[in-house]
GROMACS .gro file of C-alpha atoms in nm:
model
  429
    1UNK     CA    1  13.110   7.665  10.432
    2UNK     CA    2  12.981   7.733  10.079
    3UNK     CA    3  12.942   7.440   9.845
    4UNK     CA    4  13.043   7.651   9.545
    5UNK     CA    5  13.398   7.738   9.634
    6UNK     CA    6  13.666   7.550   9.830
    7UNK     CA    7  13.778   7.841  10.041
    8UNK     CA    8  14.064   7.647  10.203
    9UNK     CA    9  14.223   7.606   9.861
   10UNK     CA   10  14.223   7.982   9.789
   11UNK     CA   11  14.514   8.220   9.839
   12UNK     CA   12  14.436   8.511  10.073
   13UNK     CA   13  14.418   8.836   9.879
   14UNK     CA   14  14.372   9.063  10.180
   15UNK     CA   15  14.263   9.089  10.541
   16UNK     CA   16  14.109   9.403  10.696
   17UNK     CA   17  13.915   9.514  11.000
   18UNK     CA   18  13.627   9.630  10.780
   19UNK     CA   19  13.556   9.483  10.437
   20UNK     CA   20  13.315   9.676  10.217
   21UNK     CA   21  13.184   9.509   9.902
   22UNK     CA   22  13.054   9.754   9.638
   23UNK     CA   23  13.184  10.108   9.577
   24UNK     CA   24  12.855  10.278   9.487
   25UNK     CA   25  12.729  10.581   9.680
   26UNK     CA   26  12.658  10.380   9.997
   27UNK     CA   27  12.960  10.153   9.994
   28UNK     CA   28  13.192  10.443   9.908
   29UNK     CA   29  13.069  10.644  10.208
   30UNK     CA   30  13.082  10.339  10.437
   31UNK     CA   31  13.445  10.271  10.346
   32UNK     CA   32  13.552  10.635  10.382
   33UNK     CA   33  13.379  10.673  10.715
   34UNK     CA   34  13.515  10.349  10.856
   35UNK     CA   35  13.870  10.441  10.752
   36UNK     CA   36  13.843  10.797  10.885
   37UNK     CA   37  13.724  10.655  11.218
   38UNK     CA   38  14.040  10.447  11.236
   39UNK     CA   39  13.952  10.106  11.089
   40UNK     CA   40  14.182   9.929  10.847
   41UNK     CA   41  13.933   9.924  10.558
   42UNK     CA   42  13.924   9.738  10.230
   43UNK     CA   43  13.678   9.842   9.953
   44UNK     CA   44  13.606   9.590   9.673
   45UNK     CA   45  13.455   9.719   9.351
   46UNK     CA   46  13.376   9.527   9.027
   47UNK     CA   47  13.441   9.820   8.794
   48UNK     CA   48  13.765  10.008   8.741
   49UNK     CA   49  13.618  10.314   8.907
   50UNK     CA   50  13.391  10.400   9.202
   51UNK     CA   51  13.048  10.554   9.217
   52UNK     CA   52  12.804  10.281   9.121
   53UNK     CA   53  12.475  10.429   9.000
   54UNK     CA   54  12.627  10.778   9.009
   55UNK     CA   55  12.886  10.683   8.750
   56UNK     CA   56  12.826  10.342   8.595
   57UNK     CA   57  12.452  10.392   8.605
   58UNK     CA   58  12.471  10.757   8.489
   59UNK     CA   59  12.190  10.840   8.733
   60UNK     CA   60  12.149  11.216   8.765
   61UNK     CA   61  12.066  11.450   8.933
   62UNK     CA   62  12.068  11.404   9.314
   63UNK     CA   63  11.713  11.390   9.444
   64UNK     CA   64  11.608  11.635   9.724
   65UNK     CA   65  11.799  11.630  10.054
   66UNK     CA   66  11.631  11.930  10.215
   67UNK     CA   67  11.324  11.960  10.445
   68UNK     CA   68  11.181  12.280  10.575
   69UNK     CA   69  11.446  12.478  10.399
   70UNK     CA   70  11.730  12.299  10.583
   71UNK     CA   71  11.960  12.022  10.461
   72UNK     CA   72  11.873  11.697  10.635
   73UNK     CA   73  12.154  11.500  10.458
   74UNK     CA   74  12.495  11.642  10.528
   75UNK     CA   75  12.823  11.485  10.639
   76UNK     CA   76  13.001  11.301  10.359
   77UNK     CA   77  12.728  11.391  10.107
   78UNK     CA   78  12.791  11.759  10.167
   79UNK     CA   79  13.168  11.705  10.138
   80UNK     CA   80  13.119  11.520   9.810
   81UNK     CA   81  12.909  11.804   9.657
   82UNK     CA   82  13.171  12.055   9.775
   83UNK     CA   83  13.447  11.857   9.607
   84UNK     CA   84  13.238  11.828   9.292
   85UNK     CA   85  13.204  12.206   9.293
   86UNK     CA   86  13.579  12.249   9.336
   87UNK     CA   87  13.629  12.031   9.024
   88UNK     CA   88  13.370  12.231   8.828
   89UNK     CA   89  13.134  11.936   8.822
   90UNK     CA   90  12.845  12.054   9.038
   91UNK     CA   91  12.517  12.222   8.957
   92UNK     CA   92  12.439  12.468   8.683
   93UNK     CA   93  12.175  12.735   8.619
   94UNK     CA   94  11.918  12.488   8.486
   95UNK     CA   95  11.967  12.198   8.728
   96UNK     CA   96  12.138  12.300   9.052
   97UNK     CA   97  12.151  11.946   9.187
   98UNK     CA   98  12.315  11.791   8.875
   99UNK     CA   99  12.675  11.669   8.876
  100UNK     CA  100  12.944  11.551   8.637
  101UNK     CA  101  12.986  11.178   8.672
  102UNK     CA  102  13.352  11.186   8.557
  103UNK     CA  103  13.431  11.443   8.828
  104UNK     CA  104  13.248  11.212   9.075
  105UNK     CA  105  13.503  10.943   8.997
  106UNK     CA  106  13.786  11.184   9.091
  107UNK     CA  107  13.609  11.287   9.412
  108UNK     CA  108  13.546  10.926   9.517
  109UNK     CA  109  13.911  10.835   9.465
  110UNK     CA  110  14.027  11.145   9.648
  111UNK     CA  111  13.819  11.067   9.953
  112UNK     CA  112  13.934  10.705   9.965
  113UNK     CA  113  14.300  10.799   9.922
  114UNK     CA  114  14.286  11.066  10.190
  115UNK     CA  115  14.106  10.833  10.434
  116UNK     CA  116  14.347  10.547  10.374
  117UNK     CA  117  14.092  10.310  10.222
  118UNK     CA  118  14.256  10.017  10.045
  119UNK     CA  119  14.097   9.953   9.703
  120UNK     CA  120  14.058   9.635   9.498
  121UNK     CA  121  13.906   9.742   9.163
  122UNK     CA  122  13.806   9.509   8.881
  123UNK     CA  123  13.717   9.261   9.157
  124UNK     CA  124  13.379   9.086   9.197
  125UNK     CA  125  13.222   8.903   9.484
  126UNK     CA  126  13.220   8.533   9.398
  127UNK     CA  127  13.103   8.356   9.711
  128UNK     CA  128  13.051   8.394  10.084
  129UNK     CA  129  13.161   8.165  10.366
  130UNK     CA  130  12.927   8.217  10.657
  131UNK     CA  131  12.838   8.037  10.979
  132UNK     CA  132  12.501   8.065  11.149
  133UNK     CA  133  12.560   8.424  11.263
  134UNK     CA  134  12.882   8.547  11.104
  135UNK     CA  135  13.040   8.613  10.769
  136UNK     CA  136  13.375   8.441  10.805
  137UNK     CA  137  13.532   8.528  10.468
  138UNK     CA  138  13.442   8.599  10.109
  139UNK     CA  139  13.574   8.478   9.774
  140UNK     CA  140  13.656   8.733   9.504
  141UNK     CA  141  13.715   8.694   9.131
  142UNK     CA  142  13.957   8.917   8.947
  143UNK     CA  143  14.241   8.899   8.694
  144UNK     CA  144  14.429   8.729   8.977
  145UNK     CA  145  14.171   8.452   8.983
  146UNK     CA  146  13.966   8.330   9.272
  147UNK     CA  147  14.104   8.448   9.607
  148UNK     CA  148  13.969   8.491   9.959
  149UNK     CA  149  13.935   8.800  10.174
  150UNK     CA  150  13.902   8.793  10.551
  151UNK     CA  151  13.756   9.062  10.776
  152UNK     CA  152  13.614   9.130  11.116
  153UNK     CA  153  13.307   9.331  11.008
  154UNK     CA  154  13.161   9.312  10.659
  155UNK     CA  155  12.951   9.579  10.489
  156UNK     CA  156  12.725   9.500  10.193
  157UNK     CA  157  12.730   9.791   9.952
  158UNK     CA  158  12.633   9.590   9.645
  159UNK     CA  159  12.293   9.746   9.596
  160UNK     CA  160  12.142   9.408   9.517
  161UNK     CA  161  12.224   9.265   9.856
  162UNK     CA  162  12.452   8.999   9.704
  163UNK     CA  163  12.678   8.965  10.006
  164UNK     CA  164  12.394   8.933  10.252
  165UNK     CA  165  12.191   8.699  10.032
  166UNK     CA  166  12.478   8.471   9.953
  167UNK     CA  167  12.562   8.456  10.326
  168UNK     CA  168  12.211   8.321  10.386
  169UNK     CA  169  12.038   8.635  10.514
  170UNK     CA  170  11.662   8.664  10.475
  171UNK     CA  171  11.558   8.873  10.177
  172UNK     CA  172  11.254   8.997   9.993
  173UNK     CA  173  11.222   9.102   9.631
  174UNK     CA  174  10.968   9.324   9.458
  175UNK     CA  175  10.610   9.404   9.566
  176UNK     CA  176  10.403   9.165   9.774
  177UNK     CA  177  10.137   9.076   9.519
  178UNK     CA  178  10.360   8.944   9.238
  179UNK     CA  179  10.731   8.989   9.329
  180UNK     CA  180  10.785   9.240   9.047
  181UNK     CA  181  11.037   9.522   9.118
  182UNK     CA  182  11.030   9.877   9.001
  183UNK     CA  183  11.144   9.894   8.636
  184UNK     CA  184  11.505   9.944   8.532
  185UNK     CA  185  11.616  10.243   8.325
  186UNK     CA  186  11.911  10.282   8.089
  187UNK     CA  187  12.007  10.652   8.118
  188UNK     CA  188  12.153  10.840   7.823
  189UNK     CA  189  12.272  11.184   7.723
  190UNK     CA  190  12.216  11.395   7.409
  191UNK     CA  191  12.478  11.657   7.316
  192UNK     CA  192  12.468  11.968   7.093
  193UNK     CA  193  12.105  12.040   7.186
  194UNK     CA  194  11.970  12.384   7.117
  195UNK     CA  195  11.810  12.409   7.460
  196UNK     CA  196  11.657  12.755   7.398
  197UNK     CA  197  11.463  12.608   7.103
  198UNK     CA  198  11.331  12.312   7.299
  199UNK     CA  199  10.950  12.297   7.334
  200UNK     CA  200  10.775  12.278   7.673
  201UNK     CA  201  10.753  11.957   7.867
  202UNK     CA  202  10.380  11.926   7.774
  203UNK     CA  203  10.454  11.967   7.402
  204UNK     CA  204  10.734  11.705   7.415
  205UNK     CA  205  10.497  11.464   7.580
  206UNK     CA  206  10.232  11.524   7.318
  207UNK     CA  207  10.486  11.445   7.047
  208UNK     CA  208  10.593  11.139   7.243
  209UNK     CA  209  10.234  11.016   7.274
  210UNK     CA  210  10.185  11.057   6.898
  211UNK     CA  211  10.503  10.855   6.829
  212UNK     CA  212  10.384  10.580   7.055
  213UNK     CA  213  10.053  10.570   6.872
  214UNK     CA  214  10.241  10.538   6.540
  215UNK     CA  215  10.437  10.246   6.679
  216UNK     CA  216  10.768  10.427   6.670
  217UNK     CA  217  10.812  10.401   7.045
  218UNK     CA  218  10.783  10.072   7.238
  219UNK     CA  219  10.883  10.222   7.572
  220UNK     CA  220  10.592  10.172   7.820
  221UNK     CA  221  10.677  10.486   8.016
  222UNK     CA  222  10.395  10.741   8.012
  223UNK     CA  223  10.605  11.052   7.952
  224UNK     CA  224  10.955  11.182   7.878
  225UNK     CA  225  11.174  11.238   8.181
  226UNK     CA  226  11.470  11.466   8.116
  227UNK     CA  227  11.714  11.674   8.318
  228UNK     CA  228  11.990  11.917   8.248
  229UNK     CA  229  12.354  11.872   8.343
  230UNK     CA  230  12.632  12.117   8.446
  231UNK     CA  231  12.728  12.140   8.077
  232UNK     CA  232  12.578  12.363   7.813
  233UNK     CA  233  12.390  12.202   7.518
  234UNK     CA  234  12.364  11.866   7.705
  235UNK     CA  235  12.035  11.700   7.813
  236UNK     CA  236  12.015  11.392   8.031
  237UNK     CA  237  11.732  11.135   7.986
  238UNK     CA  238  11.609  10.899   8.257
  239UNK     CA  239  11.318  10.786   8.049
  240UNK     CA  240  11.357  10.428   7.925
  241UNK     CA  241  11.153  10.169   8.113
  242UNK     CA  242  11.228   9.792   8.128
  243UNK     CA  243  10.956   9.613   8.322
  244UNK     CA  244  10.919   9.273   8.488
  245UNK     CA  245  11.293   9.181   8.480
  246UNK     CA  246  11.486   9.056   8.780
  247UNK     CA  247  11.818   9.233   8.828
  248UNK     CA  248  11.954   8.937   9.032
  249UNK     CA  249  11.907   8.697   8.738
  250UNK     CA  250  12.193   8.701   8.483
  251UNK     CA  251  11.975   8.616   8.182
  252UNK     CA  252  11.703   8.864   8.269
  253UNK     CA  253  11.961   9.136   8.338
  254UNK     CA  254  12.118   9.074   8.002
  255UNK     CA  255  11.781   9.096   7.830
  256UNK     CA  256  11.707   9.421   8.021
  257UNK     CA  257  12.032   9.578   7.885
  258UNK     CA  258  11.935   9.482   7.526
  259UNK     CA  259  11.581   9.615   7.565
  260UNK     CA  260  11.718   9.936   7.718
  261UNK     CA  261  11.949  10.005   7.423
  262UNK     CA  262  11.665   9.941   7.177
  263UNK     CA  263  11.455  10.190   7.363
  264UNK     CA  264  11.745  10.443   7.362
  265UNK     CA  265  11.778  10.395   6.982
  266UNK     CA  266  11.406  10.473   6.942
  267UNK     CA  267  11.421  10.775   7.168
  268UNK     CA  268  11.723  10.926   6.989
  269UNK     CA  269  11.547  10.886   6.652
  270UNK     CA  270  11.229  11.036   6.797
  271UNK     CA  271  11.412  11.338   6.944
  272UNK     CA  272  11.611  11.412   6.629
  273UNK     CA  273  11.313  11.370   6.397
  274UNK     CA  274  11.032  11.533   6.594
  275UNK     CA  275  11.153  11.759   6.876
  276UNK     CA  276  11.277  12.115   6.816
  277UNK     CA  277  11.630  12.177   6.934
  278UNK     CA  278  11.750  11.817   6.870
  279UNK     CA  279  11.789  11.842   6.493
  280UNK     CA  280  12.170  11.850   6.517
  281UNK     CA  281  12.203  11.668   6.846
  282UNK     CA  282  12.377  11.335   6.884
  283UNK     CA  283  12.383  11.053   7.133
  284UNK     CA  284  12.683  11.143   7.353
  285UNK     CA  285  12.668  10.856   7.604
  286UNK     CA  286  12.471  10.562   7.734
  287UNK     CA  287  12.528  10.440   8.087
  288UNK     CA  288  12.782  10.158   8.110
  289UNK     CA  289  12.520   9.959   8.299
  290UNK     CA  290  12.146   9.973   8.331
  291UNK     CA  291  12.005  10.167   8.629
  292UNK     CA  292  11.841   9.944   8.891
  293UNK     CA  293  11.584  10.096   9.123
  294UNK     CA  294  11.493   9.784   9.314
  295UNK     CA  295  11.598   9.423   9.355
  296UNK     CA  296  11.655   9.240   9.682
  297UNK     CA  297  11.577   9.397  10.019
  298UNK     CA  298  11.761   9.245  10.314
  299UNK     CA  299  11.535   9.189  10.614
  300UNK     CA  300  11.678   9.349  10.925
  301UNK     CA  301  11.583   9.389  11.289
  302UNK     CA  302  11.323   9.647  11.177
  303UNK     CA  303  11.144   9.682  10.844
  304UNK     CA  304  11.092  10.049  10.747
  305UNK     CA  305  10.726  10.089  10.644
  306UNK     CA  306  10.564  10.326  10.400
  307UNK     CA  307  10.354  10.464  10.689
  308UNK     CA  308  10.677  10.564  10.871
  309UNK     CA  309  10.789  10.744  10.556
  310UNK     CA  310  10.464  10.926  10.478
  311UNK     CA  311  10.400  11.021  10.846
  312UNK     CA  312  10.761  11.140  10.877
  313UNK     CA  313  10.817  10.933  11.189
  314UNK     CA  314  11.122  10.976  11.405
  315UNK     CA  315  11.318  10.698  11.576
  316UNK     CA  316  11.536  10.680  11.885
  317UNK     CA  317  11.794  10.493  11.682
  318UNK     CA  318  11.766  10.706  11.367
  319UNK     CA  319  12.102  10.717  11.183
  320UNK     CA  320  11.995  10.883  10.855
  321UNK     CA  321  11.710  11.097  10.736
  322UNK     CA  322  11.501  11.129  10.422
  323UNK     CA  323  11.251  11.369  10.273
  324UNK     CA  324  11.207  11.225   9.925
  325UNK     CA  325  10.853  11.104   9.874
  326UNK     CA  326  10.717  10.769   9.764
  327UNK     CA  327  10.798  10.729   9.396
  328UNK     CA  328  10.689  10.397   9.250
  329UNK     CA  329  10.740  10.346   8.875
  330UNK     CA  330  10.487  10.087   8.771
  331UNK     CA  331  10.662   9.748   8.794
  332UNK     CA  332  10.434   9.609   8.518
  333UNK     CA  333  10.410   9.895   8.271
  334UNK     CA  334  10.274  10.249   8.243
  335UNK     CA  335  10.220  10.489   8.534
  336UNK     CA  336  10.400  10.625   8.836
  337UNK     CA  337  10.270  10.660   9.189
  338UNK     CA  338  10.385  10.978   9.372
  339UNK     CA  339  10.309  11.048   9.736
  340UNK     CA  340  10.462  11.337   9.934
  341UNK     CA  341  10.559  11.373  10.297
  342UNK     CA  342  10.397  11.652  10.499
  343UNK     CA  343  10.554  11.982  10.394
  344UNK     CA  344  10.890  12.052  10.556
  345UNK     CA  345  10.904  11.709  10.723
  346UNK     CA  346  11.160  11.425  10.712
  347UNK     CA  347  11.161  11.068  10.841
  348UNK     CA  348  11.427  10.868  11.021
  349UNK     CA  349  11.591  10.547  10.904
  350UNK     CA  350  11.656  10.338  11.218
  351UNK     CA  351  11.986  10.163  11.276
  352UNK     CA  352  11.789   9.838  11.303
  353UNK     CA  353  11.717   9.864  10.926
  354UNK     CA  354  12.086   9.809  10.843
  355UNK     CA  355  12.146   9.515  11.074
  356UNK     CA  356  12.041   9.193  10.896
  357UNK     CA  357  11.851   8.944  11.110
  358UNK     CA  358  12.066   8.658  11.231
  359UNK     CA  359  12.411   8.809  11.155
  360UNK     CA  360  12.642   8.968  11.412
  361UNK     CA  361  12.916   9.114  11.187
  362UNK     CA  362  12.726   9.232  10.884
  363UNK     CA  363  12.582   9.569  10.796
  364UNK     CA  364  12.396   9.702  10.490
  365UNK     CA  365  12.510  10.026  10.318
  366UNK     CA  366  12.307  10.039  10.002
  367UNK     CA  367  11.945  10.073   9.872
  368UNK     CA  368  11.880   9.711   9.980
  369UNK     CA  369  11.825   9.794  10.350
  370UNK     CA  370  11.530   9.653  10.538
  371UNK     CA  371  11.215   9.834  10.402
  372UNK     CA  372  10.893   9.743  10.241
  373UNK     CA  373  10.842   9.793   9.866
  374UNK     CA  374  10.679  10.135   9.895
  375UNK     CA  375  10.914  10.272  10.164
  376UNK     CA  376  11.207  10.151   9.952
  377UNK     CA  377  11.085  10.375   9.668
  378UNK     CA  378  11.164  10.675   9.883
  379UNK     CA  379  11.490  10.577  10.065
  380UNK     CA  380  11.659  10.427   9.749
  381UNK     CA  381  11.782  10.762   9.615
  382UNK     CA  382  12.157  10.842   9.627
  383UNK     CA  383  12.175  11.121   9.895
  384UNK     CA  384  11.981  10.903  10.145
  385UNK     CA  385  12.197  10.600  10.056
  386UNK     CA  386  12.512  10.808  10.115
  387UNK     CA  387  12.389  10.900  10.461
  388UNK     CA  388  12.310  10.534  10.535
  389UNK     CA  389  12.657  10.436  10.410
  390UNK     CA  390  12.834  10.689  10.634
  391UNK     CA  391  12.642  10.554  10.935
  392UNK     CA  392  12.722  10.193  10.840
  393UNK     CA  393  13.091  10.278  10.815
  394UNK     CA  394  13.105  10.439  11.153
  395UNK     CA  395  12.907  10.151  11.308
  396UNK     CA  396  13.140   9.897  11.155
  397UNK     CA  397  13.440  10.063  11.319
  398UNK     CA  398  13.262  10.083  11.651
  399UNK     CA  399  13.173   9.713  11.632
  400UNK     CA  400  13.536   9.596  11.594
  401UNK     CA  401  13.620   9.537  11.959
  402UNK     CA  402  13.347   9.271  12.001
  403UNK     CA  403  13.287   9.193  11.634
  404UNK     CA  404  12.916   9.250  11.693
  405UNK     CA  405  12.718   9.525  11.523
  406UNK     CA  406  12.443   9.504  11.790
  407UNK     CA  407  12.688   9.553  12.075
  408UNK     CA  408  12.760   9.916  11.988
  409UNK     CA  409  12.608  10.214  12.170
  410UNK     CA  410  12.370  10.351  11.909
  411UNK     CA  411  12.338  10.682  12.084
  412UNK     CA  412  12.716  10.714  12.071
  413UNK     CA  413  12.696  10.632  11.699
  414UNK     CA  414  12.440  10.910  11.650
  415UNK     CA  415  12.667  11.149  11.837
  416UNK     CA  416  12.966  11.050  11.630
  417UNK     CA  417  12.771  11.112  11.309
  418UNK     CA  418  12.679  11.458  11.434
  419UNK     CA  419  13.047  11.525  11.507
  420UNK     CA  420  13.114  11.428  11.144
  421UNK     CA  421  12.868  11.688  11.025
  422UNK     CA  422  12.566  11.462  10.965
  423UNK     CA  423  12.211  11.571  11.031
  424UNK     CA  424  12.051  11.356  11.303
  425UNK     CA  425  11.706  11.432  11.441
  426UNK     CA  426  11.716  11.529  11.805
  427UNK     CA  427  12.056  11.687  11.773
  428UNK     CA  428  12.005  11.962  11.517
  429UNK     CA  429  11.627  11.973  11.462
   0.00000   0.00000   0.00000
């Protein structure tokens, strides 16, 4: 039992077959899938809305989910994009893979409601009570105070691997040589932009370099990264860079948020003063929370390697697929490493990557699955995480009879995912 919380003194807030902590892209899909497969499912989320990096992080657009001209991430991801389109919040002529984050909130709630997922919003994970091989119960903190939640199978959708780490699972953080993670980014939006008057990407970067030389920009990023949204006259920026800060440390995370907003302030001033088309633009929105690319990685029964990614390896227990290349933003400053998969190819994410070593009733449904630093830079993007989440949710439901995530028939899991519309290599290749 944890030394931090006296669990036996806590009221029980809820009990469920499957308890998912974290309602980001992975946790959301895990909860919906588990409930649709018949499990009594509880989803715990610290914000008052779902979506994680897609909403609170303002991360946009979705990175590629196609290989060889065919979608290799389907299932719930495809249903989500269809719902976004129904709400008028999907795509656009300039950025077909962009989405409206407010519409995403609607879609996420719709899917949970229709599946019968029970929600606890404004509720944070506070502690974990675990034995040698099982998560027994968790403590949550909300307006109702400290309470406990019991479950048969638990799914970690926190992104940072909080549930697994606090249960005592083995974790890694950052790159091998110094433990530094990929930098964080505070995304922001500019509105009332005369997009037709905007200069080319190369010219914007020349202006940016000049501003850095004058000392007007302290952002260590080497260029300006911008995207369009489904809305006219709006430009999205994923261009701030906060390096050498640990997202699992409260003080460092606070400092990262402050640095991010200072960089946004500089960028807004730069855009309005020096870049055509932004003369009458204004800062429409900053993300409610800083975007986190990398923090903990939970060590599982298999560690996905960068060689598996770049060689597009397949696996007999593959439960999700990815085609996004290696994309490592320099953890210590300027520069980005980009490496591509062979054209038209995709790699498998084995089921063993979402089963933490030493735990029988715990699965991972977020960017913190078992992978090395470079492989993580590929699989961390939202479409891939959604596919992982859907697989984790189905597996959680299948594990209920024995309460053991390794006791399930993985081939049956793969078949069930295909029945749900997912793309699994060997079934629809």
